[in-house]
mmCIF file of C-alpha atoms in Angstrom:
data_model
loop_
_atom_site.group_PDB
_atom_site.id
_atom_site.type_symbol
_atom_site.label_atom_id
_atom_site.label_comp_id
_atom_site.label_asym_id
_atom_site.label_seq_id
_atom_site.Cartn_x
_atom_site.Cartn_y
_atom_site.Cartn_z
ATOM 1 C CA MET K 1 47.026 40.223 87.574
ATOM 2 C CA LYS K 2 46.010 39.478 84.009
ATOM 3 C CA PRO K 3 42.812 37.693 83.000
ATOM 4 C CA VAL K 4 43.338 33.945 82.702
ATOM 5 C CA ALA K 5 41.966 31.526 80.138
ATOM 6 C CA SER K 6 39.004 29.631 81.546
ATOM 7 C CA THR K 7 40.620 26.202 81.651
ATOM 8 C CA PRO K 8 39.276 23.506 83.981
ATOM 9 C CA CYS K 9 42.232 24.165 86.293
ATOM 10 C CA ALA K 10 41.594 27.932 86.360
ATOM 11 C CA ILE K 11 37.884 27.377 87.029
ATOM 12 C CA ALA K 12 38.670 24.976 89.879
ATOM 13 C CA ASP K 13 41.068 27.517 91.375
ATOM 14 C CA ALA K 14 38.415 30.228 91.086
ATOM 15 C CA ALA K 15 35.833 28.022 92.820
ATOM 16 C CA GLU K 16 38.293 27.410 95.663
ATOM 17 C CA ALA K 17 38.957 31.151 95.929
ATOM 18 C CA LEU K 18 35.209 31.766 96.271
ATOM 19 C CA GLU K 19 35.007 29.174 99.039
ATOM 20 C CA ARG K 20 37.844 30.977 100.848
ATOM 21 C CA GLY K 21 35.769 34.168 100.773
ATOM 22 C CA GLN K 22 37.664 35.879 97.941
ATOM 23 C CA LEU K 23 36.234 37.644 94.898
ATOM 24 C CA VAL K 24 36.345 36.277 91.362
ATOM 25 C CA ALA K 25 35.401 38.056 88.125
ATOM 26 C CA PHE K 26 33.779 35.773 85.575
ATOM 27 C CA PRO K 27 31.918 35.990 82.265
ATOM 28 C CA THR K 28 28.193 35.624 81.825
ATOM 29 C CA GLU K 29 26.146 35.941 78.649
ATOM 30 C CA THR K 30 25.011 39.415 79.746
ATOM 31 C CA VAL K 31 28.119 41.134 81.191
ATOM 32 C CA TYR K 32 31.059 40.092 83.370
ATOM 33 C CA GLY K 33 30.212 39.663 87.045
ATOM 34 C CA LEU K 34 32.209 40.236 90.225
ATOM 35 C CA GLY K 35 31.381 37.227 92.342
ATOM 36 C CA ALA K 36 31.476 36.196 95.995
ATOM 37 C CA ASP K 37 29.981 33.407 98.086
ATOM 38 C CA ALA K 38 26.377 34.579 98.513
ATOM 39 C CA GLU K 39 26.199 33.005 101.980
ATOM 40 C CA ASN K 40 29.311 34.757 103.271
ATOM 41 C CA PRO K 41 28.352 38.299 104.370
ATOM 42 C CA LYS K 42 31.999 39.343 104.718
ATOM 43 C CA ALA K 43 32.761 38.212 101.163
ATOM 44 C CA VAL K 44 29.672 39.995 99.846
ATOM 45 C CA ALA K 45 30.761 43.124 101.721
ATOM 46 C CA ASN K 46 34.038 42.957 99.785
ATOM 47 C CA ILE K 47 32.059 43.236 96.532
ATOM 48 C CA TYR K 48 30.555 46.473 97.804
ATOM 49 C CA ALA K 49 33.986 47.699 98.903
ATOM 50 C CA ALA K 50 35.649 46.870 95.578
ATOM 51 C CA LYS K 51 32.890 48.498 93.529
ATOM 52 C CA GLY K 52 32.167 51.453 95.813
ATOM 53 C CA ARG K 53 28.566 50.249 95.818
ATOM 54 C CA PRO K 54 25.955 51.517 98.323
ATOM 55 C CA SER K 55 25.217 48.783 100.867
ATOM 56 C CA ASN K 56 21.446 49.035 100.322
ATOM 57 C CA HIS K 57 21.741 48.288 96.593
ATOM 58 C CA PRO K 58 21.039 44.548 96.204
ATOM 59 C CA VAL K 59 23.054 42.055 94.185
ATOM 60 C CA ILE K 60 21.890 39.017 92.196
ATOM 61 C CA VAL K 61 22.573 35.431 93.273
ATOM 62 C CA HIS K 62 23.736 33.232 90.397
ATOM 63 C CA VAL K 63 22.974 29.509 90.635
ATOM 64 C CA ALA K 64 23.916 26.419 88.624
ATOM 65 C CA PRO K 65 21.494 24.776 86.181
ATOM 66 C CA GLY K 66 19.058 22.579 88.056
ATOM 67 C CA ALA K 67 19.680 24.335 91.368
ATOM 68 C CA ASP K 68 17.034 24.050 94.075
ATOM 69 C CA ILE K 69 15.746 27.626 94.273
ATOM 70 C CA SER K 70 13.711 26.737 97.351
ATOM 71 C CA TYR K 71 17.013 26.880 99.232
ATOM 72 C CA TRP K 72 17.241 30.585 98.352
ATOM 73 C CA ALA K 73 13.623 31.669 98.286
ATOM 74 C CA LYS K 74 10.319 30.885 99.980
ATOM 75 C CA ASP K 75 6.696 31.128 98.893
ATOM 76 C CA ILE K 76 7.784 30.435 95.316
ATOM 77 C CA PRO K 77 4.834 30.953 92.972
ATOM 78 C CA ALA K 78 3.961 28.784 89.990
ATOM 79 C CA GLU K 79 4.804 31.743 87.747
ATOM 80 C CA ALA K 80 8.450 31.496 88.805
ATOM 81 C CA HIS K 81 8.630 27.885 87.671
ATOM 82 C CA GLN K 82 6.971 28.824 84.373
ATOM 83 C CA LEU K 83 9.572 31.504 83.665
ATOM 84 C CA ILE K 84 12.424 29.232 84.748
ATOM 85 C CA ALA K 85 11.230 26.510 82.356
ATOM 86 C CA ALA K 86 11.008 29.031 79.517
ATOM 87 C CA PHE K 87 14.127 31.161 80.002
ATOM 88 C CA TRP K 88 16.705 29.504 82.272
ATOM 89 C CA PRO K 89 19.582 29.211 81.793
ATOM 90 C CA GLY K 90 19.484 32.730 80.398
ATOM 91 C CA PRO K 91 19.370 36.475 81.020
ATOM 92 C CA LEU K 92 16.350 36.624 83.348
ATOM 93 C CA THR K 93 16.466 37.458 87.072
ATOM 94 C CA LEU K 94 13.534 36.621 89.343
ATOM 95 C CA ILE K 95 12.823 38.613 92.492
ATOM 96 C CA LEU K 96 11.333 36.315 95.130
ATOM 97 C CA LYS K 97 10.813 36.298 98.890
ATOM 98 C CA ARG K 98 14.177 35.537 100.510
ATOM 99 C CA ALA K 99 14.492 32.337 102.538
ATOM 100 C CA ASP K 100 14.979 33.101 106.216
ATOM 101 C CA HIS K 101 18.490 31.613 106.457
ATOM 102 C CA ILE K 102 19.909 33.565 103.495
ATOM 103 C CA PRO K 103 21.902 36.620 104.653
ATOM 104 C CA ASP K 104 20.298 39.944 103.861
ATOM 105 C CA ALA K 105 23.689 41.192 102.601
ATOM 106 C CA VAL K 106 22.681 40.057 99.098
ATOM 107 C CA SER K 107 19.353 41.883 99.197
ATOM 108 C CA GLY K 108 20.359 45.271 100.552
ATOM 109 C CA GLY K 109 18.425 44.540 103.746
ATOM 110 C CA GLN K 110 15.186 43.666 101.958
ATOM 111 C CA ASP K 111 13.102 40.513 102.451
ATOM 112 C CA THR K 112 13.535 39.592 98.782
ATOM 113 C CA VAL K 113 16.325 38.008 96.761
ATOM 114 C CA GLY K 114 17.236 38.184 93.074
ATOM 115 C CA ILE K 115 18.151 34.839 91.490
ATOM 116 C CA ARG K 116 19.247 33.847 88.017
ATOM 117 C CA CYS K 117 20.930 30.962 86.210
ATOM 118 C CA PRO K 118 23.372 32.218 83.545
ATOM 119 C CA SER K 119 23.799 30.439 80.217
ATOM 120 C CA HIS K 120 27.490 31.233 79.615
ATOM 121 C CA PRO K 121 29.426 27.935 79.695
ATOM 122 C CA VAL K 122 32.235 29.338 81.870
ATOM 123 C CA ALA K 123 29.745 30.711 84.403
ATOM 124 C CA GLN K 124 27.989 27.345 84.483
ATOM 125 C CA GLU K 125 31.251 25.441 84.983
ATOM 126 C CA LEU K 126 32.238 27.779 87.817
ATOM 127 C CA LEU K 127 28.841 27.433 89.507
ATOM 128 C CA ARG K 128 28.973 23.638 89.219
ATOM 129 C CA ALA K 129 32.484 23.587 90.705
ATOM 130 C CA PHE K 130 31.622 25.946 93.578
ATOM 131 C CA LYS K 131 30.361 23.932 96.571
ATOM 132 C CA GLY K 132 29.582 21.025 94.271
ATOM 133 C CA GLY K 133 26.981 23.034 92.402
ATOM 134 C CA LYS K 134 24.941 23.750 95.536
ATOM 135 C CA GLY K 135 26.309 27.204 96.264
ATOM 136 C CA GLY K 136 25.242 30.585 95.003
ATOM 137 C CA VAL K 137 27.498 33.342 93.720
ATOM 138 C CA ALA K 138 26.432 36.901 94.431
ATOM 139 C CA ALA K 139 27.602 38.891 91.433
ATOM 140 C CA PRO K 140 26.812 42.399 90.245
ATOM 141 C CA SER K 141 28.614 43.660 87.150
ATOM 142 C CA ALA K 142 32.410 43.736 87.462
ATOM 143 C CA ASN K 143 32.929 47.494 87.314
ATOM 144 C CA LYS K 144 33.042 50.445 89.653
ATOM 145 C CA PHE K 145 29.555 51.409 90.790
ATOM 146 C CA GLY K 146 27.605 53.412 88.212
ATOM 147 C CA HIS K 147 30.189 52.966 85.452
ATOM 148 C CA VAL K 148 29.837 51.190 82.101
ATOM 149 C CA SER K 149 29.462 47.444 82.589
ATOM 150 C CA PRO K 150 32.239 45.168 81.254
ATOM 151 C CA THR K 151 31.621 42.799 78.362
ATOM 152 C CA MET K 152 35.237 41.621 78.054
ATOM 153 C CA ALA K 153 37.841 40.487 80.564
ATOM 154 C CA ALA K 154 40.076 43.429 79.595
ATOM 155 C CA HIS K 155 37.319 45.805 80.749
ATOM 156 C CA VAL K 156 37.416 44.229 84.217
ATOM 157 C CA GLU K 157 41.187 44.573 84.352
ATOM 158 C CA GLU K 158 40.863 48.239 83.392
ATOM 159 C CA GLU K 159 38.248 48.907 86.097
ATOM 160 C CA PHE K 160 40.088 47.342 89.023
ATOM 161 C CA GLU K 161 43.755 48.301 88.742
ATOM 162 C CA GLN K 162 44.253 48.359 92.534
ATOM 163 C CA GLU K 163 41.990 45.477 93.490
ATOM 164 C CA ILE K 164 43.784 42.978 91.213
ATOM 165 C CA GLN K 165 47.230 43.709 92.641
ATOM 166 C CA PRO K 166 48.778 40.978 94.828
ATOM 167 C CA GLY K 167 46.900 40.950 98.115
ATOM 168 C CA GLY K 168 43.979 42.842 96.567
ATOM 169 C CA LEU K 169 40.315 41.932 96.928
ATOM 170 C CA ILE K 170 40.006 40.144 93.568
ATOM 171 C CA ALA K 171 41.643 36.716 93.318
ATOM 172 C CA SER K 172 41.206 36.107 89.585
ATOM 173 C CA ILE K 173 39.553 37.199 86.349
ATOM 174 C CA LEU K 174 38.287 34.356 84.184
ATOM 175 C CA ASP K 175 38.360 35.209 80.477
ATOM 176 C CA GLY K 176 35.410 33.847 78.540
ATOM 177 C CA GLY K 177 35.470 36.117 75.495
ATOM 178 C CA GLN K 178 32.972 38.868 74.770
ATOM 179 C CA SER K 179 29.548 38.553 76.383
ATOM 180 C CA ASP K 180 26.923 37.505 73.843
ATOM 181 C CA VAL K 181 23.987 39.619 75.053
ATOM 182 C CA GLY K 182 25.910 42.708 76.145
ATOM 183 C CA ILE K 183 23.423 44.288 78.586
ATOM 184 C CA GLU K 184 22.326 43.115 82.012
ATOM 185 C CA SER K 185 19.535 40.624 82.638
ATOM 186 C CA THR K 186 15.841 41.402 82.599
ATOM 187 C CA ILE K 187 14.569 41.632 86.190
ATOM 188 C CA VAL K 188 10.965 40.730 87.032
ATOM 189 C CA ASP K 189 9.469 40.955 90.520
ATOM 190 C CA LEU K 190 7.300 37.987 91.531
ATOM 191 C CA SER K 191 7.386 38.715 95.259
ATOM 192 C CA ARG K 192 4.040 40.588 95.332
ATOM 193 C CA LEU K 193 1.899 38.655 92.884
ATOM 194 C CA ALA K 194 -1.264 38.731 94.977
ATOM 195 C CA THR K 195 -1.324 42.533 95.086
ATOM 196 C CA HIS K 196 0.673 43.704 92.072
ATOM 197 C CA GLY K 197 1.101 40.772 89.687
ATOM 198 C CA PRO K 198 4.458 40.406 87.928
ATOM 199 C CA VAL K 199 6.370 43.694 87.712
ATOM 200 C CA LEU K 200 9.194 44.530 85.304
ATOM 201 C CA LEU K 201 11.969 46.189 87.317
ATOM 202 C CA ARG K 202 14.640 46.275 84.595
ATOM 203 C CA PRO K 203 14.180 45.565 80.870
ATOM 204 C CA GLY K 204 16.694 43.430 79.029
ATOM 205 C CA HIS K 205 17.131 40.758 76.379
ATOM 206 C CA ILE K 206 14.079 38.812 77.593
ATOM 207 C CA THR K 207 11.221 41.096 76.597
ATOM 208 C CA VAL K 208 7.879 41.908 78.196
ATOM 209 C CA ALA K 209 6.140 40.253 75.258
ATOM 210 C CA GLN K 210 8.099 37.029 75.740
ATOM 211 C CA MET K 211 7.240 36.905 79.448
ATOM 212 C CA ALA K 212 3.593 37.740 78.751
ATOM 213 C CA ALA K 213 3.404 34.822 76.321
ATOM 214 C CA VAL K 214 4.494 32.484 79.132
ATOM 215 C CA LEU K 215 2.561 34.039 82.018
ATOM 216 C CA GLY K 216 -0.628 34.993 80.204
ATOM 217 C CA VAL K 217 -0.349 38.497 81.675
ATOM 218 C CA THR K 218 1.881 41.440 80.810
ATOM 219 C CA PRO K 219 4.326 42.450 83.570
ATOM 220 C CA ALA K 220 3.472 45.897 84.911
ATOM 221 C CA ALA K 221 5.752 48.916 85.127
ATOM 222 C CA PRO K 222 7.567 49.425 88.448
ATOM 223 C CA ASP K 223 5.717 51.173 91.249
ATOM 224 C CA ALA K 224 6.993 53.211 94.185
ATOM 225 C CA ALA K 225 6.817 50.257 96.576
ATOM 226 C CA ALA K 226 8.657 47.797 94.311
ATOM 227 C CA PRO K 227 11.762 46.114 95.713
ATOM 228 C CA ARG K 228 15.071 47.800 94.975
ATOM 229 C CA ALA K 229 16.940 45.932 92.242
ATOM 230 C CA SER K 230 20.345 46.030 90.595
ATOM 231 C CA GLY K 231 20.938 48.689 87.963
ATOM 232 C CA THR K 232 17.731 50.643 88.478
ATOM 233 C CA LEU K 233 19.040 53.933 89.850
ATOM 234 C CA ASP K 234 18.382 56.969 87.656
ATOM 235 C CA ALA K 235 22.100 57.457 86.920
ATOM 236 C CA HIS K 236 23.960 54.280 85.960
ATOM 237 C CA TYR K 237 26.007 52.603 83.194
ATOM 238 C CA ALA K 238 27.867 55.857 82.520
ATOM 239 C CA PRO K 239 31.324 56.468 81.029
ATOM 240 C CA HIS K 240 33.468 59.299 82.414
ATOM 241 C CA THR K 241 32.746 61.461 79.344
ATOM 242 C CA PRO K 242 29.244 63.019 79.455
ATOM 243 C CA VAL K 243 26.701 61.176 77.287
ATOM 244 C CA ILE K 244 24.080 63.224 75.424
ATOM 245 C CA LEU K 245 21.154 61.657 73.578
ATOM 246 C CA VAL K 246 20.251 63.566 70.400
ATOM 247 C CA GLU K 247 17.370 62.913 68.010
ATOM 248 C CA ALA K 248 18.526 61.890 64.540
ATOM 249 C CA ALA K 249 16.871 64.919 62.913
ATOM 250 C CA GLU K 250 18.816 67.256 65.228
ATOM 251 C CA LEU K 251 22.184 65.512 65.085
ATOM 252 C CA ASP K 252 23.750 67.420 62.174
ATOM 253 C CA ASP K 253 22.798 70.818 63.597
ATOM 254 C CA THR K 254 23.921 69.876 67.127
ATOM 255 C CA VAL K 255 27.325 68.750 65.879
ATOM 256 C CA ASN K 256 27.804 71.893 63.824
ATOM 257 C CA ARG K 257 26.891 74.148 66.738
ATOM 258 C CA LEU K 258 29.265 72.324 69.073
ATOM 259 C CA HIS K 259 32.077 72.559 66.549
ATOM 260 C CA THR K 260 31.647 76.350 66.512
ATOM 261 C CA LYS K 261 32.333 76.158 70.271
ATOM 262 C CA ASN K 262 35.521 74.167 69.568
ATOM 263 C CA LYS K 263 34.193 71.084 71.321
ATOM 264 C CA LYS K 264 35.707 67.683 70.631
ATOM 265 C CA LEU K 265 32.986 65.178 69.865
ATOM 266 C CA ALA K 266 32.643 61.423 69.898
ATOM 267 C CA LEU K 267 29.587 60.005 68.166
ATOM 268 C CA MET K 268 27.627 56.765 68.435
ATOM 269 C CA SER K 269 24.981 56.100 65.814
ATOM 270 C CA TYR K 270 23.093 53.268 64.160
ATOM 271 C CA GLN K 271 22.350 55.195 60.936
ATOM 272 C CA ALA K 272 24.728 56.757 58.429
ATOM 273 C CA HIS K 273 25.297 60.508 58.715
ATOM 274 C CA PRO K 274 27.806 61.251 55.924
ATOM 275 C CA ALA K 275 27.871 65.019 56.492
ATOM 276 C CA ILE K 276 28.920 64.779 60.134
ATOM 277 C CA GLN K 277 32.519 65.126 61.268
ATOM 278 C CA ALA K 278 33.580 63.807 64.683
ATOM 279 C CA GLU K 279 36.877 63.078 66.397
ATOM 280 C CA ALA K 280 35.730 59.501 67.056
ATOM 281 C CA TRP K 281 32.768 57.583 65.728
ATOM 282 C CA ARG K 282 31.309 54.186 66.605
ATOM 283 C CA HIS K 283 28.648 52.853 64.232
ATOM 284 C CA LEU K 284 26.493 50.204 65.932
ATOM 285 C CA PRO K 285 24.141 47.652 64.350
ATOM 286 C CA ALA K 286 20.637 48.823 63.505
ATOM 287 C CA ASP K 287 18.928 45.916 65.280
ATOM 288 C CA PRO K 288 18.288 45.801 69.052
ATOM 289 C CA ALA K 289 20.241 42.606 69.762
ATOM 290 C CA GLY K 290 23.269 43.689 67.730
ATOM 291 C CA TYR K 291 23.200 47.172 69.263
ATOM 292 C CA ALA K 292 23.034 45.734 72.800
ATOM 293 C CA HIS K 293 25.940 43.392 72.078
ATOM 294 C CA ASP K 294 28.193 46.307 71.061
ATOM 295 C CA LEU K 295 26.850 49.092 73.300
ATOM 296 C CA TYR K 296 29.153 48.955 76.314
ATOM 297 C CA ALA K 297 32.292 48.204 74.319
ATOM 298 C CA GLY K 298 31.404 51.182 72.111
ATOM 299 C CA LEU K 299 30.916 53.514 75.070
ATOM 300 C CA ARG K 300 34.237 52.411 76.555
ATOM 301 C CA GLU K 301 36.023 52.986 73.249
ATOM 302 C CA LEU K 302 34.576 56.479 72.867
ATOM 303 C CA ASP K 303 35.360 57.248 76.509
ATOM 304 C CA HIS K 304 39.049 56.949 75.570
ATOM 305 C CA ALA K 305 38.723 59.392 72.657
ATOM 306 C CA ASN K 306 39.514 62.502 74.779
ATOM 307 C CA ALA K 307 36.251 64.070 73.644
ATOM 308 C CA ASP K 308 34.241 66.679 75.514
ATOM 309 C CA LEU K 309 30.994 64.841 74.810
ATOM 310 C CA ILE K 310 29.729 61.516 73.566
ATOM 311 C CA LEU K 311 26.716 62.227 71.364
ATOM 312 C CA VAL K 312 24.442 59.223 70.959
ATOM 313 C CA GLU K 313 21.835 59.119 68.217
ATOM 314 C CA ALA K 314 18.478 58.515 69.905
ATOM 315 C CA LEU K 315 17.024 55.075 69.221
ATOM 316 C CA PRO K 316 13.547 53.997 68.114
ATOM 317 C CA GLN K 317 11.084 53.963 70.999
ATOM 318 C CA ASP K 318 9.327 50.683 70.234
ATOM 319 C CA LYS K 319 9.374 47.805 72.742
ATOM 320 C CA ASP K 320 12.122 45.853 70.980
ATOM 321 C CA TRP K 321 14.554 48.644 71.918
ATOM 322 C CA GLN K 322 13.404 48.962 75.540
ATOM 323 C CA GLY K 323 16.503 47.386 77.097
ATOM 324 C CA VAL K 324 19.124 49.511 75.338
ATOM 325 C CA ASN K 325 17.001 52.642 75.671
ATOM 326 C CA ASP K 326 16.878 52.022 79.416
ATOM 327 C CA ARG K 327 20.686 51.760 79.634
ATOM 328 C CA LEU K 328 21.309 54.870 77.518
ATOM 329 C CA ARG K 329 18.767 56.933 79.447
ATOM 330 C CA ARG K 330 20.522 56.110 82.708
ATOM 331 C CA ALA K 331 23.988 56.644 81.199
ATOM 332 C CA ALA K 332 22.934 60.132 80.103
ATOM 333 C CA PHE K 333 20.987 61.061 83.245
ATOM 334 C CA ASP K 334 23.665 63.187 84.913
ATOM 335 C CA SER K 335 24.447 64.979 81.629
ATOM 336 C CA ARG K 336 20.995 66.395 80.936
ATOM 337 C CA ASP K 337 22.085 70.021 81.267
ATOM 338 C CA VAL K 338 25.620 69.678 79.874
ATOM 339 C CA LEU K 339 24.667 70.273 76.241
ATOM 340 C CA GLN K 340 22.785 73.496 76.929
ATOM 341 C CA GLY K 341 25.665 74.733 79.027
ATOM 342 C CA MET K 342 28.150 74.133 76.219
ATOM 343 C CA LEU K 343 25.931 75.784 73.629
ATOM 344 C CA GLY K 344 25.394 78.801 75.860
#
């Protein structure tokens, strides 16, 4: 199966496939999602099967603009409505208390549910077509669990070679071009306001400062008792090639030392380093939004470079870079000792 252009006919077919309990990959402004009917536990289980995702790792329910979130959640605080008015449709997920009739398959067995309304026009058309706009589509990123998220339809096709064969779990891939944002949504927990206030579970395009301006309080860092949320495991978003974060001041020396060990290197940077030689090099924009837009496509490109390592120039640590720093830290988590091992 090849990705299909997101024509009205293709979107209608995809909505019908969702109602039959099949999976559909579709674009959002953040990354491509792998969707199923959020009220069909068997269909949601097929997402987990296709991705190889642990069953206790929750997914996010995507709803159409203007959807009644009281169908999905209970005890909805005023702060949720404030954030919805400010940022929906858009890349912000709210964690709320799950309504009693919503299957716990979408929440990894927790009493909470993650909800967002995407801004991508294809996602909105699909959500309006599905159950007349009153359904919800459970959709984590359309990639194997822990791998680099897809920001183009071709990435989804690459990830799921078996699942898109005739009779496979995935019925269609809707092509909506490259995702505008490029990293997953910001996730904020509003399910424990009385005791913890709003809590940032995953940074993203919507920043802490933007939410604080709406709420009048800065979301806190996650605590040990916070609900589990998508994309928050220590190791995540990783290509097959080990990713190593290197400070800019140490990059030249690190490359030279690795070359003496005959290592093949791929490099991702946002600054110029004219003295460095690498087998493959991806230069990303020097602003947070531009970097996020290109990050996953860049990692996928360098993952095909047959390198021993992907060296990534460490980014500024200010709050504007929090989202991409979070993704790179998790992508590099399992590779922390690889560099020292190669250098001896």
